Short mmCIF file of C-alpha atoms in Angstrom, two decimals:
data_model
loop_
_atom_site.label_atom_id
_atom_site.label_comp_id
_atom_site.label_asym_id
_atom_site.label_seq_id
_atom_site.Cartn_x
_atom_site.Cartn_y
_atom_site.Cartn_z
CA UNK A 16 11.29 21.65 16.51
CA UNK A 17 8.55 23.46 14.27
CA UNK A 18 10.40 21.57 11.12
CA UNK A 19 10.59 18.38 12.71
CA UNK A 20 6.92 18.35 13.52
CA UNK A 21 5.62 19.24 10.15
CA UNK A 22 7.47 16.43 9.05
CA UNK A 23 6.08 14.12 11.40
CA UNK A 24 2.36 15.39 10.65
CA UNK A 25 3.44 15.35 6.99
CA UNK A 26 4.47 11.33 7.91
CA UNK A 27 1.69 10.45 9.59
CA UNK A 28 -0.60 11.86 7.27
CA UNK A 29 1.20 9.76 4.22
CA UNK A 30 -0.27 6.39 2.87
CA UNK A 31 2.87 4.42 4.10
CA UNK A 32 5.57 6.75 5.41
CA UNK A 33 4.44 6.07 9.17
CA UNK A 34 4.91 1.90 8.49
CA UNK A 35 7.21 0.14 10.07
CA UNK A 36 9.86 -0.64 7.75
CA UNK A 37 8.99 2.32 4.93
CA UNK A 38 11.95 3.87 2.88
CA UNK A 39 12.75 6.31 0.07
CA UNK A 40 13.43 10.02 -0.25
CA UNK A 41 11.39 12.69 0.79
CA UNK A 42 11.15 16.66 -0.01
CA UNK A 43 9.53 19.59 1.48
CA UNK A 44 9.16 23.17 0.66
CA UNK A 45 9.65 25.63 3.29
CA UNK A 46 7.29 28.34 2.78
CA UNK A 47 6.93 32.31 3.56
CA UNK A 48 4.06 31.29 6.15
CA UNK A 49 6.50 28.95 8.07
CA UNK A 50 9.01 31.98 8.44
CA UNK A 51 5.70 33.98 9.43
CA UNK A 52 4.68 31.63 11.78
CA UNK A 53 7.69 30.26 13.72
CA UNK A 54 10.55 33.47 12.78
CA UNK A 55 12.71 33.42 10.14
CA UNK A 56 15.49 33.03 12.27
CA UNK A 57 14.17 29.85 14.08
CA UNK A 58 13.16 28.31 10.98
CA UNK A 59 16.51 28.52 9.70
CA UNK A 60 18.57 27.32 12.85
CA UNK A 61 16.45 24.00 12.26
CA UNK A 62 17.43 23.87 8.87
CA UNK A 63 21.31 23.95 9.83
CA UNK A 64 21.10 21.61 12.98
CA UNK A 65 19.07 18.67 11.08
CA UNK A 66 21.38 19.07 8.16
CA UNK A 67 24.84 19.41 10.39
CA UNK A 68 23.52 15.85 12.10
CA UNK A 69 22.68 14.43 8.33
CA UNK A 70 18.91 14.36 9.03
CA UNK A 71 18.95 16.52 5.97
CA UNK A 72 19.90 14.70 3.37
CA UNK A 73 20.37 18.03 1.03
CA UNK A 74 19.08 21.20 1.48
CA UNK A 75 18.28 23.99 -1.66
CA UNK A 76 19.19 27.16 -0.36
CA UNK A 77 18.29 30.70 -1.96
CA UNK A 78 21.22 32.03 0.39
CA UNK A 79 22.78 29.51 2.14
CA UNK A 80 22.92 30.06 5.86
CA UNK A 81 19.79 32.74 5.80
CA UNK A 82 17.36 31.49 2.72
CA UNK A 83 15.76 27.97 2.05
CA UNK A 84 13.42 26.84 -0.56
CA UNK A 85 13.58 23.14 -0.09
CA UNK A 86 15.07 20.25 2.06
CA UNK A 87 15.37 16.33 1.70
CA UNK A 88 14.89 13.48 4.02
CA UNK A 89 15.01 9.45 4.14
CA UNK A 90 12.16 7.84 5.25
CA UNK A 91 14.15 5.80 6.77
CA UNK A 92 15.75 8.33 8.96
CA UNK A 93 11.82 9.20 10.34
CA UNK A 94 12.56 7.23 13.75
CA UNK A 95 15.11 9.47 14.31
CA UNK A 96 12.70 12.83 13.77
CA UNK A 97 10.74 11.02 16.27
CA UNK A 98 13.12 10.70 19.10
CA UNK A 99 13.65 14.39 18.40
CA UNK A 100 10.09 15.44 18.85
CA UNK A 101 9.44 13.05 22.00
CA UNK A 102 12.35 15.03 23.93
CA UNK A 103 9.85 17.97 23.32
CA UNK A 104 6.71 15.83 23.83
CA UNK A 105 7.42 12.98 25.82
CA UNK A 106 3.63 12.31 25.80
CA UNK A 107 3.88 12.18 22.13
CA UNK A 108 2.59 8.37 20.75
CA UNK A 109 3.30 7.44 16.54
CA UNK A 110 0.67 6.55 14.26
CA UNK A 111 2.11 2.91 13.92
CA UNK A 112 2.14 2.82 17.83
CA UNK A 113 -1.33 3.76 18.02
CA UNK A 114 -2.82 1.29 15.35
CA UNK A 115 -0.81 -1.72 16.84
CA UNK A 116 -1.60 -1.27 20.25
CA UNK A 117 -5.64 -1.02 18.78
CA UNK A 118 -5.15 -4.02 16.68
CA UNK A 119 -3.57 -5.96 19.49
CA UNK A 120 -7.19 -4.80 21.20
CA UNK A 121 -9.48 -5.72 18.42
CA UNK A 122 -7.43 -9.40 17.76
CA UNK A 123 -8.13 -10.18 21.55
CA UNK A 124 -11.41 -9.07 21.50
CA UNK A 125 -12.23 -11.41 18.43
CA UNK A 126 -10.07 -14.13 19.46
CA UNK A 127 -12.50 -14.22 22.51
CA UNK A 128 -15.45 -14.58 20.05
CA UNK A 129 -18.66 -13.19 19.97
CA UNK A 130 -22.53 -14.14 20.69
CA UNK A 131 -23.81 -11.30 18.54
CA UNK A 132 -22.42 -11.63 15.35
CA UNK A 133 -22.52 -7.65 14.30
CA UNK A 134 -20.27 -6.84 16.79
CA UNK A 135 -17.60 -9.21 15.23
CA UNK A 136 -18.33 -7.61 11.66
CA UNK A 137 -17.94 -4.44 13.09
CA UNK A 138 -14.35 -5.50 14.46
CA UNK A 139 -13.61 -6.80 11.27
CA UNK A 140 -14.02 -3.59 9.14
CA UNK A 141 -12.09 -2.04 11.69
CA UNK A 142 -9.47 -4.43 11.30
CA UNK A 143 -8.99 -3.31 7.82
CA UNK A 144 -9.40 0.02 8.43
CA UNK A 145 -6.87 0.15 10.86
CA UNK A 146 -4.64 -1.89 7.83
CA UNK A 147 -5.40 1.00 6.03
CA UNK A 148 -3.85 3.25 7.93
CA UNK A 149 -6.48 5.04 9.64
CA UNK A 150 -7.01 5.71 12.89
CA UNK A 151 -10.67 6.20 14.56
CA UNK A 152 -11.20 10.06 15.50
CA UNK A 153 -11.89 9.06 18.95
CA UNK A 154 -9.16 6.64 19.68
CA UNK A 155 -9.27 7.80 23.19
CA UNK A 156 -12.91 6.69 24.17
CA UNK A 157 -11.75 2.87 22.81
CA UNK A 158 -11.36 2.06 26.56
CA UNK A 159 -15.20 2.84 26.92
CA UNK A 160 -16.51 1.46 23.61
CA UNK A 161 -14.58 -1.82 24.02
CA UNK A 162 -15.96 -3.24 27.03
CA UNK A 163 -19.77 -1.67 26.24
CA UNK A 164 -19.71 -3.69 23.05
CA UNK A 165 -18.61 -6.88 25.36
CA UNK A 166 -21.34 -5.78 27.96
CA UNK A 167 -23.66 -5.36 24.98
CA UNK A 168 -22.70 -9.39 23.59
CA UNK A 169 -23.33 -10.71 27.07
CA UNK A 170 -26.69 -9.51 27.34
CA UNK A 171 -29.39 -12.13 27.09
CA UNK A 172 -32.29 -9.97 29.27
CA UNK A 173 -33.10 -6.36 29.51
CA UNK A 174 -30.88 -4.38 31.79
CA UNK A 175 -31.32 -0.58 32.80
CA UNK A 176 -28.89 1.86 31.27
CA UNK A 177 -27.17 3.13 34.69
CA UNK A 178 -26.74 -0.45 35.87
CA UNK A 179 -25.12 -1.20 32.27
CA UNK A 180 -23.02 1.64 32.44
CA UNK A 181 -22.18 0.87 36.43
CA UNK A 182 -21.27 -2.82 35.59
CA UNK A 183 -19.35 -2.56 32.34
CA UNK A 184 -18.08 1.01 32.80
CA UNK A 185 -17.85 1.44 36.20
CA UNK A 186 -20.03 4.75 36.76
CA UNK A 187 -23.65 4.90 36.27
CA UNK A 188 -23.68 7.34 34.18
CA UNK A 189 -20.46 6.87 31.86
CA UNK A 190 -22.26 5.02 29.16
CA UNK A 191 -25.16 7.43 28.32
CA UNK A 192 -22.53 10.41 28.12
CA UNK A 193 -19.70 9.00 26.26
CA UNK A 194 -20.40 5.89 24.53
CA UNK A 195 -24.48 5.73 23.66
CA UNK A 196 -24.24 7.78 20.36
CA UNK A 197 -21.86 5.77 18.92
CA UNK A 198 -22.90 2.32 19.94
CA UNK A 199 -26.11 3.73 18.33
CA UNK A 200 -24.42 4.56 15.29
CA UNK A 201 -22.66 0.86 14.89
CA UNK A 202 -25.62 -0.97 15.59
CA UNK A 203 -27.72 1.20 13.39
CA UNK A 204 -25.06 0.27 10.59
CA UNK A 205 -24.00 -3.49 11.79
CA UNK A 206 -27.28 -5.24 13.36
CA UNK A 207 -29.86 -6.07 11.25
CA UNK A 208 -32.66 -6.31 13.57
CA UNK A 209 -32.18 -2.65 13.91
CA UNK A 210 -34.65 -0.96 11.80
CA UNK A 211 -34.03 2.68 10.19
CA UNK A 212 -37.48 3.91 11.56
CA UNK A 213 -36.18 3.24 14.53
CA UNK A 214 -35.18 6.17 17.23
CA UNK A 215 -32.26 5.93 19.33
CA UNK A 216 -34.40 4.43 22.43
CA UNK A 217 -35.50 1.86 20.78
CA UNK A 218 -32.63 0.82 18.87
CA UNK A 219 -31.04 0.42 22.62
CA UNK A 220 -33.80 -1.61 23.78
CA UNK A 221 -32.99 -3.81 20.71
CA UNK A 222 -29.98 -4.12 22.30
CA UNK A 223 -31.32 -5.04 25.73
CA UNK A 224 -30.03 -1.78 27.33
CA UNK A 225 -33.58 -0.13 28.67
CA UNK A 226 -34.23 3.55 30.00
CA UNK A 227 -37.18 1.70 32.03
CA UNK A 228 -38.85 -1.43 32.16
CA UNK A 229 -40.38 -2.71 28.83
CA UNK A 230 -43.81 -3.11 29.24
CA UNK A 231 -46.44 -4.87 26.76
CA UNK A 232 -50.05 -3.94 27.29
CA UNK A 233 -52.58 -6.11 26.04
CA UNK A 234 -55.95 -6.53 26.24
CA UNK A 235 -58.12 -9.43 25.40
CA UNK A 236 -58.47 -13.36 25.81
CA UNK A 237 -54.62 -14.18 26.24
CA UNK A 238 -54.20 -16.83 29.07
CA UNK A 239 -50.87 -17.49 30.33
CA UNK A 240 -48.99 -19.37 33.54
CA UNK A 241 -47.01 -17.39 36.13
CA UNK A 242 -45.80 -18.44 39.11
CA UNK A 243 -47.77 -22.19 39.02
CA UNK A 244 -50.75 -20.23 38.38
CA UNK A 245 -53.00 -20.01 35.44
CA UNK A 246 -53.97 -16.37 34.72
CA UNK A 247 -56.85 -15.77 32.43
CA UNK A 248 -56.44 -11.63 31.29
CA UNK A 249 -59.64 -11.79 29.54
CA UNK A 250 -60.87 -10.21 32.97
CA UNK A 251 -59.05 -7.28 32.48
CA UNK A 252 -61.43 -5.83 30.09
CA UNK A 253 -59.96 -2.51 30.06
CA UNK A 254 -56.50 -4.23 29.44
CA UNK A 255 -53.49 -4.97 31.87
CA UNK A 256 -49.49 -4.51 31.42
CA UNK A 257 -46.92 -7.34 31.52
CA UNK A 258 -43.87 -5.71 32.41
CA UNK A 259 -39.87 -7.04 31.54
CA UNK A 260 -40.17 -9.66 34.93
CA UNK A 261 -43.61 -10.96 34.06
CA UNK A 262 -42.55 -11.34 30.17
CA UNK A 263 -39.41 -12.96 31.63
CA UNK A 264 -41.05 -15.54 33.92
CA UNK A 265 -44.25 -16.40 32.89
CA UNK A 266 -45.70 -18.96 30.54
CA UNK A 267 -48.01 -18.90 27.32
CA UNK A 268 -51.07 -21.91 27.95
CA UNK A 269 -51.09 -24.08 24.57
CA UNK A 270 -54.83 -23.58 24.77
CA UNK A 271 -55.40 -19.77 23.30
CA UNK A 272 -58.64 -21.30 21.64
CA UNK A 273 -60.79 -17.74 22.67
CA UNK A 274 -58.46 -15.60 20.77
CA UNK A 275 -59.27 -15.38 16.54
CA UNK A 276 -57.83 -12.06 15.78
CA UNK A 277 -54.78 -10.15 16.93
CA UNK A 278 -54.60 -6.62 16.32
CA UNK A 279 -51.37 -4.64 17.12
CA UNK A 280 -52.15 -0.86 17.35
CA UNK A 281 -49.17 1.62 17.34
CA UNK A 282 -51.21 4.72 19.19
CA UNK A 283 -51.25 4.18 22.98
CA UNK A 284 -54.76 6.24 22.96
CA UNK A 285 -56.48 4.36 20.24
CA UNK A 286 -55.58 1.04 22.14
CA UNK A 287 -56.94 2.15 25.30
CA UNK A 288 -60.24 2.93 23.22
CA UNK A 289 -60.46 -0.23 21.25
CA UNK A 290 -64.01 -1.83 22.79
CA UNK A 291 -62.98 -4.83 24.28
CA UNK A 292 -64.32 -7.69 21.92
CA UNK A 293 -64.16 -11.45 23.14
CA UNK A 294 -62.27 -13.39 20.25
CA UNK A 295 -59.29 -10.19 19.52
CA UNK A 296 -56.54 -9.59 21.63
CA UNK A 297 -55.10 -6.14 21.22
CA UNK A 298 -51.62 -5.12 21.77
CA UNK A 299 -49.80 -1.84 21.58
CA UNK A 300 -46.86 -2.06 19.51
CA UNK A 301 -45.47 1.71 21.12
CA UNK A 302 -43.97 1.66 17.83
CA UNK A 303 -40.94 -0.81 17.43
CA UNK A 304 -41.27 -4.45 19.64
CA UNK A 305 -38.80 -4.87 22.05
CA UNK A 306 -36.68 -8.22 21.59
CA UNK A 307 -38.70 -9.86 24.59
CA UNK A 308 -41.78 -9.08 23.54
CA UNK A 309 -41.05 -9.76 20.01
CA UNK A 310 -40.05 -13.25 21.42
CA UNK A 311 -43.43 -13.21 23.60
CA UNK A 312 -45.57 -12.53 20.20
CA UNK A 313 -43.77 -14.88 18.39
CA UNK A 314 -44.02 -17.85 20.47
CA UNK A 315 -47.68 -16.96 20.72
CA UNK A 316 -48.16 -17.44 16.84
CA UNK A 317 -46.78 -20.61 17.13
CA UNK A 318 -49.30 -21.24 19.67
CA UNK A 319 -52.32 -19.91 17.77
CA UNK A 320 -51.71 -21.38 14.49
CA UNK A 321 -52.14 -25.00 15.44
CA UNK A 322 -55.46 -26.69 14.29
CA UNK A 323 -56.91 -22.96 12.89
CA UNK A 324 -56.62 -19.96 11.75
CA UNK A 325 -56.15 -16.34 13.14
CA UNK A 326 -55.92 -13.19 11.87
CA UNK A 327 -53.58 -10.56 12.13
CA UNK A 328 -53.70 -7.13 11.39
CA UNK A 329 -51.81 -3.75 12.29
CA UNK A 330 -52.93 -0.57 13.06
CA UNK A 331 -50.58 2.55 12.74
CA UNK A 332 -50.10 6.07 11.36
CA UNK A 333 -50.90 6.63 7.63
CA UNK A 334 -46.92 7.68 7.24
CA UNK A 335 -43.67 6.46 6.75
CA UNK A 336 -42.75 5.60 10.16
CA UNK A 337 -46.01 3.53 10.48
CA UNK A 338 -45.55 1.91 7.22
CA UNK A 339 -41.78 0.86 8.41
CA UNK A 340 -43.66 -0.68 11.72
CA UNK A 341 -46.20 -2.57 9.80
CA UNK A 342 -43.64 -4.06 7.52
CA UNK A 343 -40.95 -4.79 10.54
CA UNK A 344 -44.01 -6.66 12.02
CA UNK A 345 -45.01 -8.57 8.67
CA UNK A 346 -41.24 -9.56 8.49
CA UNK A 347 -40.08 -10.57 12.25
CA UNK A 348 -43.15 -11.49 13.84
CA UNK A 349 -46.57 -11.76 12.10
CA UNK A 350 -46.16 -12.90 8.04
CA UNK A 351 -49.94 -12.73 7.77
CA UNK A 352 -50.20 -9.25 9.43
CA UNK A 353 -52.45 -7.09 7.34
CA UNK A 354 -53.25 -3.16 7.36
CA UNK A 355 -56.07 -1.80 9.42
CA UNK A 356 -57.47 1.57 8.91
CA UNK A 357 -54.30 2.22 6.89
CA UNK A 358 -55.21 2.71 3.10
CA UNK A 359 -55.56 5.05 0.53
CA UNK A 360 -58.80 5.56 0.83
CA UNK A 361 -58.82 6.25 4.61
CA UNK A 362 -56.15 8.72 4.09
CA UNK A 363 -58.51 10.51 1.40
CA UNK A 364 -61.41 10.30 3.69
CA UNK A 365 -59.54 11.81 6.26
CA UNK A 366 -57.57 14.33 3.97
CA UNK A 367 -58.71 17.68 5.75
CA UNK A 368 -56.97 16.56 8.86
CA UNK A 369 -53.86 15.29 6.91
CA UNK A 370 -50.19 17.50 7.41
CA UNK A 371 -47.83 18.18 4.85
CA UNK A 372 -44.87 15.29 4.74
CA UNK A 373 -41.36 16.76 4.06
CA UNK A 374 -39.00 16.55 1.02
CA UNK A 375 -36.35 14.17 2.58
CA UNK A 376 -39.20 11.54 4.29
CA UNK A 377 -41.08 11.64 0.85
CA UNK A 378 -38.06 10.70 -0.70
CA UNK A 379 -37.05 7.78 1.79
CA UNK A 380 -41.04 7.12 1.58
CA UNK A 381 -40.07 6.71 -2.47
CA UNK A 382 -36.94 4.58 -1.79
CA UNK A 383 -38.57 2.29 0.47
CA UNK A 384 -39.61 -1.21 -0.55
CA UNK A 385 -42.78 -2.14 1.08
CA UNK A 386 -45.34 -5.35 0.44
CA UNK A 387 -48.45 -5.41 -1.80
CA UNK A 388 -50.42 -4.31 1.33
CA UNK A 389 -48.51 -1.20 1.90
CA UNK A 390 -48.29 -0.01 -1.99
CA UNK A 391 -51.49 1.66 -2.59
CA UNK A 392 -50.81 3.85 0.99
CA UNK A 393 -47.16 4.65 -0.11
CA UNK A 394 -48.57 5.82 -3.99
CA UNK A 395 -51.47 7.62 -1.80
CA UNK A 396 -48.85 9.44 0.36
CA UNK A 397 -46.43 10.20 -2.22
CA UNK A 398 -49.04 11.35 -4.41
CA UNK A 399 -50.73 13.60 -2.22
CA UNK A 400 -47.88 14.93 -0.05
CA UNK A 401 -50.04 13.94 3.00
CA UNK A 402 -49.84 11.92 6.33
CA UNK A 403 -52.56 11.22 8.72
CA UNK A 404 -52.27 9.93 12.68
CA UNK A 405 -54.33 7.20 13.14
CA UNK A 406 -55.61 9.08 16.32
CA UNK A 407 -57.41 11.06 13.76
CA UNK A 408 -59.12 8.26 12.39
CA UNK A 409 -61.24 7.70 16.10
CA UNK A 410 -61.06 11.12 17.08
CA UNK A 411 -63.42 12.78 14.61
#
């Protein structure tokens, strides 16, 4: 069946050969390498049994019966070629199988509508993919992606990976070793809250799927209701940690009248050294906001801005991952946010302890468009080559 096959592959491989419903004729050379792979002989014995049951259409022979240089097909005749090769490989499935049993899949799964619209535009490009003609490379993990991107379009509140993976997948640990990669990769090219700064733990805890419980540390006037009970943190002097459940249940006050400045600092070190000052509330960004404390910080702007004003700044590395968390900040939670310790001229004070930026992040650095506050750092940088740490900056 060596003949039949490379037909088949030679089928499947076509634009429109594999469709349902495809005709016209077909040629293929038969070359010294197929005689060196499969045996002269063999090669040959095919050639005479496909064209004695008029599967072969016409056949150019060198010398008939022990030399061939070409045969012909119909494309119509390919179900038959298949029936051959599925004596020999009963497990065998077509191309045209394949993509309607997946777009039977994807049809359901959009008929059944989604919360998170991504997912749906992902399915959609997939449809015509699929329309196309080709098949994903990984057509066996479907069975896994499928239901993690439903698991993923249910989820309102953070959930731990394992019990994710248990729920959705059945085995604890089923998601982080078969599907996390590539449900990293589609929401890293579908969902736009996903930033490009952003590492593959945090673009999963965009997604609500968490390695550990998100925890925002803050420190500073912030008052806020939990459990009945009014809870000043202005106490905690040294700061204090509201994990995912206390994020989850508790309550901003409307009166935040203590607090004038906000200041989100990216370094866990230089937060826990910020003095503790009466009117600022600090919190550590740990780079990228989760989704629930993203909601937390905006519905405490809303809060703050009635009847005066507060000021917001940011405090990060003098690079181009901290410039990409200032401006992620300016755009989805604080508008007013301005730069702290992150300018030009900080980074040229500083320059001594600056390190070398590469070629490819200097170039996204270049490509990147950042706000009026940000484009006298990103000259600096790309001027200089350079990038500080903010620890740097409180260190020295």
């Amino acid at each position: 069946m060596y003949l039949v096959k490379k037909i088949i592959d030679k089928c499947e491989k076509s634009a429109s050969d594999w469709r349902e419903g495809a005709s016209g004729g077909r040629t293929m050379r038969i070359e010294q390498a197929d005689y060196d792979k499969e045996g002269k002989s063999a090669v040959i014995g095919e050639v005479l049994r496909l064209e004695e049951q008029g599967l072969f259409t016409r056949v150019k022979w060198l010398i008939r019966g022990s030399d061939a240089e070409r045969v012909s097909y119909l494309v119509e005749d390919l179900p038959r070629f298949y029936e051959l090769w599925r004596l020999e490989q009963p497990e065998f499935v077509p191309k045209q199988e394949k993509i309607l049993v997946f777009q039977k899949q994807i049809r359901k799964e959009l008929e059944e509508g989604f919360h998170k619209g991504w997912i749906a535009d992902y399915y959609r490009w997939m449809q015509g993919r699929l329309e196309r003609g080709e098949l994903p490379r990984d057509l066996e993990k479907l069975k896994i992606y499928i239901p993690s991107l439903r698991g993923i379009d249910s989820l309102e509140e953070p959930v731990f990976k394992r019990i994710f993976s248990k729920k959705w997948l059945g085995n604890s640990k089923v998601f982080e070793n078969e599907a996390e990669n590539h449900i990293i990769t589609l929401a890293r090219t579908y969902c736009q809250e996903i930033d490009e700064g952003m590492d593959g733990k945090t673009v999963l805890s965009q997604l609500y799927i968490e390695e550990y419980a998100q925890e925002l540390a803050v420190k500073g006037p912030l008052k806020i209701v939990l459990s009945g009970r009014s809870i000043d943190l202005s106490a905690f002097i040294y700061g204090t940690v509201l994990n995912s459940e206390t994020l989850k249940h508790c309550v901003l006050c409307e009166e935040q009248t203590e607090i004038r400045r906000v200041i989100t600092i990216e370094n866990k070190a230089n937060f826990v050294s910020a003095a503790y000052e009466p009117h600022t509330l600090y919190v550590f960004s740990h780079g990228y906001f989760s989704p629930k404390e993203r909601e937390f910080l905006i519905k405490l702007r809303e809060i703050l801005k009635k009847g005066r004003h507060v000021e917001y700044y940011h405090s990060g590395d003098l690079d181009y991952g901290g410039i990409r968390i200032f401006e992620y900040i300016r755009k989805r939670i604080f508008p007013d946010v301005k730069p702290l310790y992150m300018n030009a001229d900080i980074l040229e004070q500083y320059k001594m302890y600056t390190e070398r930026i590469g070629e490819s992040t200097k170039q996204k650095l270049a490509d990147m468009e950042v706000s009026e506050e940000m484009s006298a750092l990103k000259e600096k940088i790309l001027e200089s080559g350079c990038v500080l740490e903010q620890e740097i900056i409180f260190t020295v």
